[in-house]
Coordinates of N, CA and C in Angstrom, one line a residue:
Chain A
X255 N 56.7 46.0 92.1 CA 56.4 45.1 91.0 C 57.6 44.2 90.6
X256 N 57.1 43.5 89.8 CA 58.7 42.7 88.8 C 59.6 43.3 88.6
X257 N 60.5 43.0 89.0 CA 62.2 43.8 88.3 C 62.9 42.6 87.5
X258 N 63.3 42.5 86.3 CA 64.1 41.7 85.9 C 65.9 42.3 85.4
X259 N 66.6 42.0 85.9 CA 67.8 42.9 86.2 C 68.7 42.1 85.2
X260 N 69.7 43.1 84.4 CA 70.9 42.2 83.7 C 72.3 42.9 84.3
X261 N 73.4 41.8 83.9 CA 74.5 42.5 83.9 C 75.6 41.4 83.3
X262 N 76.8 41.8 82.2 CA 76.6 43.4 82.5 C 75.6 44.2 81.8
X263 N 76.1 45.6 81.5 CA 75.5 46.5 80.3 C 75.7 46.4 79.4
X264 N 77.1 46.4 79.4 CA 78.1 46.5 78.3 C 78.8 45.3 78.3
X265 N 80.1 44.6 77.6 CA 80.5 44.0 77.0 C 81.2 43.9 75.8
X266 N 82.4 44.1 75.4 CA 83.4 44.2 75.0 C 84.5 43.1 74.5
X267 N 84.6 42.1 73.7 CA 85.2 41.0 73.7 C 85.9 41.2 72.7
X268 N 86.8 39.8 72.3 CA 87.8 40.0 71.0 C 87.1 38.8 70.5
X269 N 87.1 38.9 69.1 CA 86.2 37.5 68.5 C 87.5 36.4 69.3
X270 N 86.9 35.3 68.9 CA 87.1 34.2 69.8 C 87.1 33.9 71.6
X271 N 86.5 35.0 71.9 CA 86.7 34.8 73.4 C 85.4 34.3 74.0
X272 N 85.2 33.9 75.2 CA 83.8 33.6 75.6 C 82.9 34.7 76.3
X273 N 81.5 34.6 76.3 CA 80.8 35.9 76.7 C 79.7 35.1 77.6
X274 N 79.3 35.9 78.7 CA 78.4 35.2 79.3 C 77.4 36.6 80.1
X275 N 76.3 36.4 80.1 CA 75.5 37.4 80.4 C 74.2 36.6 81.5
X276 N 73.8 37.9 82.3 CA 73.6 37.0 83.8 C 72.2 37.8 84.3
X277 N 71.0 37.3 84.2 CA 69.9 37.5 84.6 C 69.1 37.3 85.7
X278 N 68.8 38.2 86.2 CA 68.3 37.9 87.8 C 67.1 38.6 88.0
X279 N 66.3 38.1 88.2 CA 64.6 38.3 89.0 C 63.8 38.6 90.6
X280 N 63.5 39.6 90.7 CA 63.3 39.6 92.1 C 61.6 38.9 92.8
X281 N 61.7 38.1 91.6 CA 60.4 37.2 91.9 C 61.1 36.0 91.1
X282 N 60.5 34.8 91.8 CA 59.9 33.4 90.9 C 59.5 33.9 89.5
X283 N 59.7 32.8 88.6 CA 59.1 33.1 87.5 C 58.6 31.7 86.7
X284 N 57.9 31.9 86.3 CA 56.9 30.6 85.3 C 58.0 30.1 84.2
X285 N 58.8 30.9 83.6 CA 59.8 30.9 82.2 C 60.3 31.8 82.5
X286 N 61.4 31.6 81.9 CA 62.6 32.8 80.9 C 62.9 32.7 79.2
X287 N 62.5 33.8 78.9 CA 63.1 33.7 77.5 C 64.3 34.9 77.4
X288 N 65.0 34.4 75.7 CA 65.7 35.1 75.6 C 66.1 35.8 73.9
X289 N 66.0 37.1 74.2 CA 65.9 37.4 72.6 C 66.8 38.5 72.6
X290 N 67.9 38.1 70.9 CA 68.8 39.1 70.5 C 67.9 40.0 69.8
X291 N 68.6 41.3 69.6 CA 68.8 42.2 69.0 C 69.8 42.8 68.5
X292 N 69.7 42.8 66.9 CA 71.0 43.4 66.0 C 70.7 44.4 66.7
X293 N 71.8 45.1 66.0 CA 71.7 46.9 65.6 C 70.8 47.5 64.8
X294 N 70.2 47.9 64.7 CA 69.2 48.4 64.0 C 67.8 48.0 63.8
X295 N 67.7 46.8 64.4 CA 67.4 45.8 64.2 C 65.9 45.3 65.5
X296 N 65.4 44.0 65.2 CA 64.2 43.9 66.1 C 64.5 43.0 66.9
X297 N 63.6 42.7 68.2 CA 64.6 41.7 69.0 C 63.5 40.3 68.1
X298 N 64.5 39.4 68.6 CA 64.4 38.0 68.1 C 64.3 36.9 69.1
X299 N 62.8 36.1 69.0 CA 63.1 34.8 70.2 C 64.3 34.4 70.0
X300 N 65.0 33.6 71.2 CA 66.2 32.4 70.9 C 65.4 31.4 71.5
X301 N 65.4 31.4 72.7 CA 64.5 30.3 73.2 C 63.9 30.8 74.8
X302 N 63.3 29.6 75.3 CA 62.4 29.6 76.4 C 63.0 28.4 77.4
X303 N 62.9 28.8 78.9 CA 63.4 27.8 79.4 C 62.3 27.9 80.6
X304 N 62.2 26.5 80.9 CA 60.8 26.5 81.6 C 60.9 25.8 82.8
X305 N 62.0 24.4 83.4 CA 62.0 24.1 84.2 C 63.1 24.1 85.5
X306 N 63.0 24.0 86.5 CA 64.3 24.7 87.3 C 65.2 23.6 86.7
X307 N 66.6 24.4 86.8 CA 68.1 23.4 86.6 C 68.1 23.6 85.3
X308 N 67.4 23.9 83.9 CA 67.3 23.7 83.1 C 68.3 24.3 82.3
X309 N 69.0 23.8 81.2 CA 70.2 23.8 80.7 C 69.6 23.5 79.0
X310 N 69.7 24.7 77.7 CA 69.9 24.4 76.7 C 71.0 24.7 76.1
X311 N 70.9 24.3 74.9 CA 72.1 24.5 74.1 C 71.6 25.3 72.1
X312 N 72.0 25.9 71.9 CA 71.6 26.0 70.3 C 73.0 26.6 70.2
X313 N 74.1 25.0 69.5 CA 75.2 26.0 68.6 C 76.4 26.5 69.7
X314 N 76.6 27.5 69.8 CA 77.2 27.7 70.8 C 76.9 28.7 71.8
X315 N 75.7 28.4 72.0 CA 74.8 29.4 72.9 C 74.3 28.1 73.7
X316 N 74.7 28.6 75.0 CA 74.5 27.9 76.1 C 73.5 28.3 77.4
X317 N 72.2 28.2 77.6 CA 71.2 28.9 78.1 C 71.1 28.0 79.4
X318 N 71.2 28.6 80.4 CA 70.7 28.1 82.0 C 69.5 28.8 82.5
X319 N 68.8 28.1 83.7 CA 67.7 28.3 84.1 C 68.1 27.9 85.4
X320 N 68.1 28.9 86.5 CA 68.9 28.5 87.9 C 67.6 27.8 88.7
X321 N 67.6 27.1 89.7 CA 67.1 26.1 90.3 C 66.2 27.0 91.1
X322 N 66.4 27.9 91.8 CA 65.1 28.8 92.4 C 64.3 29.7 91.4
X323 N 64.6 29.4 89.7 CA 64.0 29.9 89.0 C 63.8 31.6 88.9
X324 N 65.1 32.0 89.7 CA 64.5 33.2 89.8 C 66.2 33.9 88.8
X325 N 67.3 33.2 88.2 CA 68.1 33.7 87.4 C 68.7 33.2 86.5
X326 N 69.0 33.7 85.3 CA 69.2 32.8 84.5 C 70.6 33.1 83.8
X327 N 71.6 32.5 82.9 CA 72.1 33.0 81.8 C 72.2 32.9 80.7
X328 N 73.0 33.5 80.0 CA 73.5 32.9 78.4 C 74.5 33.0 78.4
X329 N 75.9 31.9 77.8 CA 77.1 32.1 77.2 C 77.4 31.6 75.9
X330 N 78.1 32.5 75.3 CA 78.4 32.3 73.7 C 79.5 31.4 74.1
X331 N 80.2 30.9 73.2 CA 81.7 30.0 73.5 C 82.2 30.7 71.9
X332 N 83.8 30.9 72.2 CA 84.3 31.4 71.2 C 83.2 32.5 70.1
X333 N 83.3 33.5 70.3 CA 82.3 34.4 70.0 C 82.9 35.1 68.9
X334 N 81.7 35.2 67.6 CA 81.6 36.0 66.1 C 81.2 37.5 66.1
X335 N 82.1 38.0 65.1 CA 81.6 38.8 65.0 C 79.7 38.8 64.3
X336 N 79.4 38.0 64.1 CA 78.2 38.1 63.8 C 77.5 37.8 65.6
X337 N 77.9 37.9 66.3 CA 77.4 37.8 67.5 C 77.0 39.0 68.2
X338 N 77.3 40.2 67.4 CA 77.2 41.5 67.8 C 75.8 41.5 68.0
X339 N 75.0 42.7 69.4 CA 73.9 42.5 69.3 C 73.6 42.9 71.0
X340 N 72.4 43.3 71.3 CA 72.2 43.0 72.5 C 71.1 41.9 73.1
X341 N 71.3 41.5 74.0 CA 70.7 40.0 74.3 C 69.8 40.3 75.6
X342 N 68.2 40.3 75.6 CA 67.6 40.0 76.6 C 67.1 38.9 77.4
X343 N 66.8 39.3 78.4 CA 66.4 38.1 79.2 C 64.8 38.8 79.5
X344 N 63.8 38.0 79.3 CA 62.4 38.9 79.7 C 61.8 36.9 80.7
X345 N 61.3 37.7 81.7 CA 60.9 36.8 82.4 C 59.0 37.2 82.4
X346 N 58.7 35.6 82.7 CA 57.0 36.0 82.6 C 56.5 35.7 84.9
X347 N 56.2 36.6 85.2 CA 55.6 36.3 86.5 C 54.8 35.0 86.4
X348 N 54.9 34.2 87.8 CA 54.4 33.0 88.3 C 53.2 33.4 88.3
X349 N 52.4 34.9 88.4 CA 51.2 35.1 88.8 C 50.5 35.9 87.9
X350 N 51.0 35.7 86.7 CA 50.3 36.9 85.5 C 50.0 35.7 84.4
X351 N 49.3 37.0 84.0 CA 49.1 36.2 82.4 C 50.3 35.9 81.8
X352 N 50.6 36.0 80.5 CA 51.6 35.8 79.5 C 52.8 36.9 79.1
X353 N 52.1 37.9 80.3 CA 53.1 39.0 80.2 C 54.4 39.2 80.8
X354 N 55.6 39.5 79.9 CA 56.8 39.1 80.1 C 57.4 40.2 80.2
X355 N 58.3 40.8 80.6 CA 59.0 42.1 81.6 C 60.6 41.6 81.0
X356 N 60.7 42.6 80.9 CA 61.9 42.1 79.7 C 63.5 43.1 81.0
X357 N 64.5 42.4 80.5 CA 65.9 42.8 81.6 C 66.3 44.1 79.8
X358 N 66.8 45.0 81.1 CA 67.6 46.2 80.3 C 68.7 45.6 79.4
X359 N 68.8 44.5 78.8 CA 69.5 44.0 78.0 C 71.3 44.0 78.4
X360 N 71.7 43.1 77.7 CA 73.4 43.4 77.7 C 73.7 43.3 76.1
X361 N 75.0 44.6 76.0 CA 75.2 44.7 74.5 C 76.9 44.1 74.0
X362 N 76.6 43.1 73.4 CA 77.6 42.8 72.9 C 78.3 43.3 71.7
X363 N 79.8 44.0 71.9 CA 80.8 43.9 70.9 C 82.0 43.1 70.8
X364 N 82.2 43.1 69.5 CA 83.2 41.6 69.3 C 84.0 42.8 68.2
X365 N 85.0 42.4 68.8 CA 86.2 43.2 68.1 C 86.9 41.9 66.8
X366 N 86.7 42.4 66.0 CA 87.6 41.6 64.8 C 89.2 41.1 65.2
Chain B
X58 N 61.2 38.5 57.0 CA 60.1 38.9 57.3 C 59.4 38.2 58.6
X59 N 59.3 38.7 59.7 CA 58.8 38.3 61.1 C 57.6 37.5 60.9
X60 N 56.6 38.4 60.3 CA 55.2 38.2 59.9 C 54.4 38.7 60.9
X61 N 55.1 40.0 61.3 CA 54.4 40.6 62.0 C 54.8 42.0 61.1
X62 N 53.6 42.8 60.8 CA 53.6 44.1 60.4 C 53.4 45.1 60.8
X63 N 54.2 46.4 61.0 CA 54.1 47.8 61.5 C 54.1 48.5 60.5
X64 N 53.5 49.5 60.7 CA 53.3 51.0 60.0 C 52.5 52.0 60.5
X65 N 53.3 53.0 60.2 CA 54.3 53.5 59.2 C 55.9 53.1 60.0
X66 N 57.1 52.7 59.2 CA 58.4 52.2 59.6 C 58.8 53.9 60.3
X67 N 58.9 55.0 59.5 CA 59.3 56.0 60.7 C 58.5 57.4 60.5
X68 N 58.3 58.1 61.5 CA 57.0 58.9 61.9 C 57.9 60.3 62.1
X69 N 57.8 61.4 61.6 CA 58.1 62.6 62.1 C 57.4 63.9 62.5
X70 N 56.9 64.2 63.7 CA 55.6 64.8 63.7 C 55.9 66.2 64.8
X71 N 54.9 67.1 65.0 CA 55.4 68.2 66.0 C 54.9 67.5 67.6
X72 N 55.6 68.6 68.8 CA 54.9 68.5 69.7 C 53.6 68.6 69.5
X73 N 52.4 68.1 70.8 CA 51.1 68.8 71.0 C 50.5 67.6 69.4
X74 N 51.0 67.0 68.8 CA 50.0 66.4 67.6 C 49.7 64.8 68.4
X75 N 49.0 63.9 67.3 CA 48.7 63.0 67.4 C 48.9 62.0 66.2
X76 N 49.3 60.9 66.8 CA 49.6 59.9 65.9 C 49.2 58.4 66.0
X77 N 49.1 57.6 65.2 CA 48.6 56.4 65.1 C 49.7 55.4 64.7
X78 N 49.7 54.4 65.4 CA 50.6 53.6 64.9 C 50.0 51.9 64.9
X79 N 50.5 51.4 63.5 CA 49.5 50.1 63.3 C 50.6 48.6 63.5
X80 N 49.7 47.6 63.8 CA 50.5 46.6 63.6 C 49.5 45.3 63.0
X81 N 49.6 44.7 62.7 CA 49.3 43.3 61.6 C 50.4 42.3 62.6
X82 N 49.0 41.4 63.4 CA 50.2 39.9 63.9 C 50.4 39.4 63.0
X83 N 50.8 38.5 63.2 CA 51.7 37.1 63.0 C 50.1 36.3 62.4
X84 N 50.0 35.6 61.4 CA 48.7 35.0 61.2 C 48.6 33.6 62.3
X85 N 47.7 33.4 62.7 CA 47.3 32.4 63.8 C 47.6 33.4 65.5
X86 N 48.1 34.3 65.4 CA 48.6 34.6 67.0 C 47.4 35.6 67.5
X87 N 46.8 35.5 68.3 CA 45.7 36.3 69.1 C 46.0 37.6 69.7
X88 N 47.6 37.3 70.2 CA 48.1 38.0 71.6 C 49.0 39.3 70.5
X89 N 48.4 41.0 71.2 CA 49.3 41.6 70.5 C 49.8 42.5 71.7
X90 N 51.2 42.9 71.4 CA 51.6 43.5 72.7 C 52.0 45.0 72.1
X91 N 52.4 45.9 73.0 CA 53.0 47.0 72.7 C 54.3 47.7 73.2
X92 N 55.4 47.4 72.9 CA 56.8 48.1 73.9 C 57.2 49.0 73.0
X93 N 57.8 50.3 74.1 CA 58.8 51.0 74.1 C 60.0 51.2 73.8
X94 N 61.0 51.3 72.9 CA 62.4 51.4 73.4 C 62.8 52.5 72.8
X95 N 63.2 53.5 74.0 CA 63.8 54.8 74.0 C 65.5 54.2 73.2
X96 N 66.0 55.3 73.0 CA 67.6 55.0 73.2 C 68.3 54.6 73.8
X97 N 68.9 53.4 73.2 CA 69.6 53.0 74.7 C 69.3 52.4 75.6
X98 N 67.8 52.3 75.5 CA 66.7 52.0 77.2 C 66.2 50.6 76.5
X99 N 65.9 49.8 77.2 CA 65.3 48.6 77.1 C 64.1 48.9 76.8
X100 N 63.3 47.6 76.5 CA 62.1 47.4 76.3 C 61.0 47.5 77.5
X101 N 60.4 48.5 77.2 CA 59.6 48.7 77.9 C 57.5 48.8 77.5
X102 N 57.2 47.8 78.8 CA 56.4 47.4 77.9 C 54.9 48.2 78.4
X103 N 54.0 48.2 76.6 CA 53.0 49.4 77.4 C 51.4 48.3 77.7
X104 N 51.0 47.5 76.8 CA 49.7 47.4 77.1 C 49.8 45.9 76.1
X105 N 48.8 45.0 76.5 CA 49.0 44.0 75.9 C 47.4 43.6 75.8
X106 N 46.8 43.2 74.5 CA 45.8 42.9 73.8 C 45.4 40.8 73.3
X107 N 44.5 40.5 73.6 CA 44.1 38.9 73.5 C 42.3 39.5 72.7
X108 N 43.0 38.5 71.6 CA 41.3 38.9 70.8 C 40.7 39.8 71.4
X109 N 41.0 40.9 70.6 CA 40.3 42.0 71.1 C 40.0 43.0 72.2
X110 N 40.3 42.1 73.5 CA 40.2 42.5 74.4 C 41.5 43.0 75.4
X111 N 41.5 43.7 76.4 CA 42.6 44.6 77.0 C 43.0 43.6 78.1
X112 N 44.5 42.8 78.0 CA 44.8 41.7 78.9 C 45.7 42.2 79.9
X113 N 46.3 43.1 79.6 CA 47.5 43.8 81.0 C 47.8 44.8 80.0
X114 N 48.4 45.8 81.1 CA 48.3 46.9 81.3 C 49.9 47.1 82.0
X115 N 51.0 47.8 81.1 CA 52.3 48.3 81.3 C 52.1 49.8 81.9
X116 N 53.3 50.5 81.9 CA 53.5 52.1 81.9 C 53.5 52.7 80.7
X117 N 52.1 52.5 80.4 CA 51.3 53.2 79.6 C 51.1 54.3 79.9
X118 N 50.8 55.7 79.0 CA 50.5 57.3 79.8 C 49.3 57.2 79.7
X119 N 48.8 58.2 80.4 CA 47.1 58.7 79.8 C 47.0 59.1 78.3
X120 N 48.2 59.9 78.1 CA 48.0 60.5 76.6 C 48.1 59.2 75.7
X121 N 48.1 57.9 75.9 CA 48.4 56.8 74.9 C 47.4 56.0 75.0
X122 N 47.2 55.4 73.8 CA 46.0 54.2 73.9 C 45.9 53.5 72.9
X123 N 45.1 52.1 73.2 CA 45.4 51.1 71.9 C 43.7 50.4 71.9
X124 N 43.7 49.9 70.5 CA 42.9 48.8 70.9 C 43.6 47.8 69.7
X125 N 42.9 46.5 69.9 CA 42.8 45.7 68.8 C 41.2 45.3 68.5
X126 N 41.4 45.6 66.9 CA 40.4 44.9 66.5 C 39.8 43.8 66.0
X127 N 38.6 43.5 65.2 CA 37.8 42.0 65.0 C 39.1 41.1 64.3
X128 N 39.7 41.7 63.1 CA 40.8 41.6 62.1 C 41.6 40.5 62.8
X129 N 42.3 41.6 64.4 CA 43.5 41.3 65.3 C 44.4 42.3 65.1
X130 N 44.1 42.8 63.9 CA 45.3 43.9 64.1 C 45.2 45.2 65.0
X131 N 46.1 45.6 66.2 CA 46.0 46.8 66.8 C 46.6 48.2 66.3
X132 N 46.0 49.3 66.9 CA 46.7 50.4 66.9 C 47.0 50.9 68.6
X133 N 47.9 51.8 68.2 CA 48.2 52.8 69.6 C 48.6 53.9 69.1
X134 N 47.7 54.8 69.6 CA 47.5 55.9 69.5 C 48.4 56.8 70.5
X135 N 48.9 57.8 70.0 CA 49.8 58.4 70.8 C 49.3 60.0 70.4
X136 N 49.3 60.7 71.8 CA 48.2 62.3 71.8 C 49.3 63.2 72.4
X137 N 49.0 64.3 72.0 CA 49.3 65.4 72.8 C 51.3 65.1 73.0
X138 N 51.6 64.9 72.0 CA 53.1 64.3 71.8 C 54.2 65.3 72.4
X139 N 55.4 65.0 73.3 CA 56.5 65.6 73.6 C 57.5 64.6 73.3
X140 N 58.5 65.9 73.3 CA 59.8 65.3 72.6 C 60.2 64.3 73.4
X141 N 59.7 63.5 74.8 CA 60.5 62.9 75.0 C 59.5 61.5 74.8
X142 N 58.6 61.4 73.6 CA 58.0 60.4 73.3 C 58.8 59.8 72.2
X143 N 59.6 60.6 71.6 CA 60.1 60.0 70.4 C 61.2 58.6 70.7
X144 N 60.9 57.8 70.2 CA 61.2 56.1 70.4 C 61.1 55.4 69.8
X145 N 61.6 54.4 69.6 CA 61.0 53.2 68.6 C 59.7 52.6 69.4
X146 N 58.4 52.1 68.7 CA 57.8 51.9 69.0 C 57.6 50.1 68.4
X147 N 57.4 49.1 69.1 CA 57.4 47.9 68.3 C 56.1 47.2 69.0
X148 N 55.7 46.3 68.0 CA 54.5 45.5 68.1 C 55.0 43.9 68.4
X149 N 54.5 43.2 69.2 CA 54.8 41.8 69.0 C 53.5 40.8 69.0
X150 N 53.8 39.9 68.8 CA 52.4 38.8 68.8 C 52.5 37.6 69.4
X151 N 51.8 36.6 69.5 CA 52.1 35.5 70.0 C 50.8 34.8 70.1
X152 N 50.8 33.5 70.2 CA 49.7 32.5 70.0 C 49.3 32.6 71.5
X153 N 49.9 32.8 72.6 CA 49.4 32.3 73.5 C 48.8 33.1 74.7
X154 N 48.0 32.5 75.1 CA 46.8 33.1 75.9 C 47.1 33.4 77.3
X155 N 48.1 32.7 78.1 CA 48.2 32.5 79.5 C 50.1 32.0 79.4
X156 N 50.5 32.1 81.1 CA 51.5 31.7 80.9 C 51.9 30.2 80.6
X157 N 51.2 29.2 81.0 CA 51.1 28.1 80.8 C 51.2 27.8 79.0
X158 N 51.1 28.8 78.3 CA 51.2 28.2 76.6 C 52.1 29.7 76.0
X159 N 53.3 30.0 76.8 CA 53.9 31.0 76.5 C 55.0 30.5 75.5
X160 N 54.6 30.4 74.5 CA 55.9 30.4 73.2 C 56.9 31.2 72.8
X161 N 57.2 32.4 73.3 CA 57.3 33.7 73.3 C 57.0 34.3 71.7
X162 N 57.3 35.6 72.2 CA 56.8 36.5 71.2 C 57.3 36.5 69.4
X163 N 56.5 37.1 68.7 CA 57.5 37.7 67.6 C 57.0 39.2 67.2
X164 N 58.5 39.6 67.4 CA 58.5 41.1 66.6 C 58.1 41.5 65.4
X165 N 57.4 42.8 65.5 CA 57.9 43.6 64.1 C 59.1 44.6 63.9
X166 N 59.1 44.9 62.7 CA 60.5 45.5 63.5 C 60.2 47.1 63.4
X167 N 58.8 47.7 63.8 CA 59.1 48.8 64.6 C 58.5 49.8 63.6
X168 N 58.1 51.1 64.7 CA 57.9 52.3 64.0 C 58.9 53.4 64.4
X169 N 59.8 54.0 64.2 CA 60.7 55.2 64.8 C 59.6 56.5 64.3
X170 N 59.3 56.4 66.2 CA 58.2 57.9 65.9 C 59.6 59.2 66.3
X171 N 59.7 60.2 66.3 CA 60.6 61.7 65.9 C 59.2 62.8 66.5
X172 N 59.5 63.3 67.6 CA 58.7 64.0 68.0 C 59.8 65.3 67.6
X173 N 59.4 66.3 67.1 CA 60.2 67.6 67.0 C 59.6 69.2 67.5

């Protein structure tokens, strides 16, 4: 079946440094989205990226969509401690419904 | 507030019982889903509901089951409970029907079931 894979796991940074987290699919995919999670906390859309090459931006969150559609990333630039959290990547199959398969997450900490 | 509702927020119950867990979409969204997340463990997803009806099907157990009703709002029922069911349990919603109108989801933020 679908595997949607992240790395890293973990993550470790000092505020102000940059973070980049890297998603990969062992299928084509229709979309990728991507949603934080606080600590304690529920996960949260950020956004959706839909076509190959695709490149967003929100702030300093920098979202790619790789050209065979099958990996994606996110990079923070200069990173907050309010940036603490883990970040998924859930991809939806070229061949399913709406059903989206979410990556084992990567967890960011930002050291003060 | 998501505008997605779960309850009960956290559940403490014996092996061998059974439990219910509710969710209330998002008003306007059809689509209700159901994930997983153990400790630590990603989201993992169990069964996913479109008006009413049963649209895909995750690693769901036998002992587990859901429906959604006329309302929209679902339950999943969780039977014959072992300790290693205890997890957060979270509901999501979403408007859309197919991948082609995929907006992605919104959370609630969860039931912490405690199997002891």
């Amino acid at each position: 079946g679908q595997q949607v894979m992240q790395i890293p796991q973990y993550q470790h940074v000092q505020e102000g440094e940059d973070f980049t987290t890297y998603c990969n699919s062992s299928t084509t995919l229709s979309n990728i989205q991507w949603y934080k999670q606080r600590p304690g906390g529920h996960p949260v859309f950020l956004i959706q990226l839909v076509k190959s090459g695709e490149v967003k931006k929100q702030k300093r969150l920098t979202f790619q969509f790789g050209e065979a559609k099958k990996n994606s990333s996110l990079h923070i630039t200069a990173t907050q401690t309010t940036d603490v959290g883990t970040y998924f990547c859930a991809g939806t199959q070229k061949t399913s419904y709406d059903k989206v398969i979410f990556g084992p997450g990567t967890s960011l900490s930002v050291i003060p | 507030d998501s505008g997605v509702t779960q309850t009960p927020k956290h559940l403490i119950t014996a092996t061998g019982q059974r439990v219910t867990l509710r969710c209330s979409p998002r008003s306007g969204d059809l689509s209700v889903y159901w994930y997983q997340q153990s400790l630590d463990q990603g989201l993992q997803f169990l069964i996913q509901y479109y008006n009413g009806e049963e649209r895909a099907k995750g690693n769901i157990l036998e002992r587990f089951s859901a429906q959604q009703f006329p309302d929209l709002h679902s339950e999943l029922n969780l039977s014959s409970l072992e300790l290693g069911d205890s997890a957060l349990y979270f509901c999501a919603s979403s408007v859309a029907r197919d991948r082609r109108s995929n907006y992605g989801y919104t959370f609630g933020s969860g039931t912490r079931l405690t199997v002891v």
